[in-house]
Amino acid sequence: MADSPDPEMHETGPTAEELEAAGQSAMFGGAAETPAVKPVPATPSDAQPYRVLARKYRPQTFSELIGQEPMVRTLANAIARDRLAHAFLMTGVRGVGKTSTARLIAKALNCIGPDGKGGPTIDPCGECEPCVAIAAGRHMDVIEMDAASHTGVDDVREIIEAVRYSAVSARYKIYIIDEVHMLSRNAFNALLKTLEEPPAHVKFLFATTEVEKLPVTVLSRTQRFDLRRIHAEQLEVHFRMICEKEGVEAEAEALHMIAAAAEGSVRDGLSILDQAIAHADLDKAHEDGGKVTAARVRSMLGLADKTAQRRLLGDILGGDAKALLAGIGDQYALGVEPLALMRGLMDLVHRITVAQVSGSEPAAPSAEERAALQDWAGRLSAGQLHRLWQLLLKGYDEVRGAPDPLVSAQMALLRVLHAADLPDPGKLAKKLEQLGQGGIPAQAASGDGGNSDGASGAPAAKLDWAQLVEQVSRSRAAGHMLLANRMKMQVRVVSLEPGRLTFQRAEGFSDDLLPDMRAALSALCGERWEVELADGDAAPTLVEQAEAGRAADRQKVLDDPLVAATLSAFPGAEIVSDDPAPNVNEQAPPWSRNA
């Protein structure tokens, strides 16, 4: 006999002895009896193959689709009001339910209810023939196509030809095209007309992870749903429910790590959970009986221990470089990747910052970690946290591209450690600004060095005058920068006191600076200034002082014995400065000099 299609048992044929006995019975006129067929238990190879959790717990109703409530609400209203679009586009990152949503929409539109009289509903029964067939992927009016392997015009032409025919048994003929962005440009162009005005019995359901690659002409013809990443808290609840259904015990911290590693993808998280359960099953002989523990998940994913992460952050903030290097070495020896180490520290700094800004308790799986993060949130300033984040982010990029990630991580974290003691850049810049806007120096205001008896008064006047001109130059008032340049070139100070300036013009200049200087100095110092021309000993202008200084430096170089010997050995040689002195005639406006 042929093997039975029933996977649970096989039938076996009669033995040779039984056939012989049956033949003899028939020969002597007796009724030939067919030997009894004995069921044989299925062997392990005949049993139902194991289905991974991501397939086993694929949502079968919209209520099981987690994290996409806005989309479900929109679809429910559209179905209730009979305002169904002819094409839907589901987009989002991997594993958030795009294809599952497309199948649920197909069931919702074609469900006829247990009694066969129902209409489109947001809660398909899952019992009628269309629901069962669509869930099993065998309904002839729901066609699924993978655009990655059907990218050409010929594939789309088949769809265009088929949409003219009505559905065989369902209410709507539905085309589900997964990864639709893989279609060629010509294929999209061929589909446009049908997509814009399809027959009433046809619905298109598109799914893609790269919506930006779709032509605008296609986007404008579809109703788009952006499926969101699933929050880690929702994933934890979902994974805990699945563990209960599977009869698996799991620690809360282990589920928290799996949810964080999933990065918002349900499918990725279930794949990790599947691996964690298998990892735990291998250790059933241990005292925890195969329990999914945080330690095993951490080891499986190559993550740093949370306690070790906090210890490393404490070493950085405490400036203990030796302990920091030892901690990095210990984590690397335990199998923690340097990139995962950097990411763990970044996560700590982020959670501390969020707790500080929000004023709420930090998000942490344990009370111990929550208390530590709360303490840092109270002790660290916002500037320190932002600087830590920027330094860790730079270090993360360096480790990711480094030929030796461990060495790169060590150097990056040492840089963070040494930068922790630096003053805040914002406060430092503010102090420098305050020093720069300090006004007249105290010695000028008190009259120190302000004697006008020839040479003794000149040095003080020069110093004070240079600072005053610099203040005018930095002023934001209109024309002050140009005025400061003219003051540097033209003003030879005779005397300088608080509220009073007497000066002489430099040779070759005739323009009247008195009104402009009086107004500028009065506005700068907040008091009325008297500015006038006077005779007497005057200090050189600031430009003349600069030129004199450069001349003195040049002469000092020329007087050097080595330079003198070199010039003697090379007659006609000249000393050329890398920073030539500015030409006063070029700086002065043509209209300010005598003809």
C-alpha angles and dihedrals in degrees: 000000000000119000115269117248089226106108093204098064144008128218119229125210126237119279123247091257092054092050091049092050091049092051093050091050091053092047092058094049098263122132110264111237119212109230114252114262111230120209114235119209114247119261119233090260090058095052125102107283118243115267118211117242093251090062098034094055099038105144113262096184134033089249089064092052103097127207099012102092097136092056093047090050092051093049092047091053092046092052093044092051095039091239099134119163119228093230133032128193121202115193134173144105122307120293101016096114109270098141092036089053091051091053091046090053089050090053092045092053096044102037113123097181129240091291094048094240102092128113135212110318139172087227106056112197097230089214106080122090096257092050093048094045094047092048089052092047095238105105108125094213095053107071119189118198130183107219091199090071097030104051104138139090092253091061091051091045089061089056092048091052094046098049090070090071121077124243114278100221108344132081093241134023104227129197116200111193113187122204088009092177088076092072114109122250091252090050091053091049091051091051097048100086094046091044092053097047109019122166115274092251095057130085127182121210116188128188127190142159093204107051092163089072093061117099116252088237089064095044091053091056097053138066104240128215119187107207110212131224112263116249116246090240091057091047091052091053091047093049092047090054091050092049089054091051091048092048092240124141115219134177118242092236090052091054089046091056092047091050091049092049090051091067093210096314117122093197093051090048093050091049090053091046090051089053092046092052091050090047090052093046090059089062100049090126089068122094093258091061098229096313117166100245131185091239093057094045090048091051092045094051096038092239126158119251110258091228090051091049092054090047091053092049089050090052090051094050092043093051094236101149095172093054090045094056091045091051092050090050092050092051093047090050089054091056100262111148115232090234091054089049092055091046092051091054090048089052090053093051091047094052091047090052094048091049091050094049096043096040090223131118115285118256105254135146094226136043091233093057092043091055093048093050091046090053092052091046088058097044103041124073124230090249092054092050093049091048090049090051094049093048093047091047091052090047091050091055091048093050092048092057100033123113089223108034094186094056091044091051091050093051093044094052092045088054089052090049094052093043091055091077095050118108117259108271092222094053091044092052090049092053091049090050091051091050091049093051096047094118123214113005116254093244091058093048093050094046095247109160091001096123112134096207098120120270098011093063098044100072093052091046091052094052095046092044094053091054093047092051090049089053090052090049092053094047114111094217116121114270096006095114091054090045090053091054091051091048090053092053103036112029121089106184117227097175135352125196133154105289095003135082128175120184148157127232119248115247115276096028127103108163118119111245097166100097094043095046092046091053094044096048092044091052092045098049099032094236137086115273129203113215122181144152116255142168126243140077109336132189118238118264117267090254091051090049090052091049091048090052092051091048090051091050090049092050090049089055092047091050091056108110094224092052091046091052091048093051090048091052092049108042113204094024117140133203110237121197120222088217107041118204115260117254110246091207090056092050095050116082111246092237092057097061131075116255 
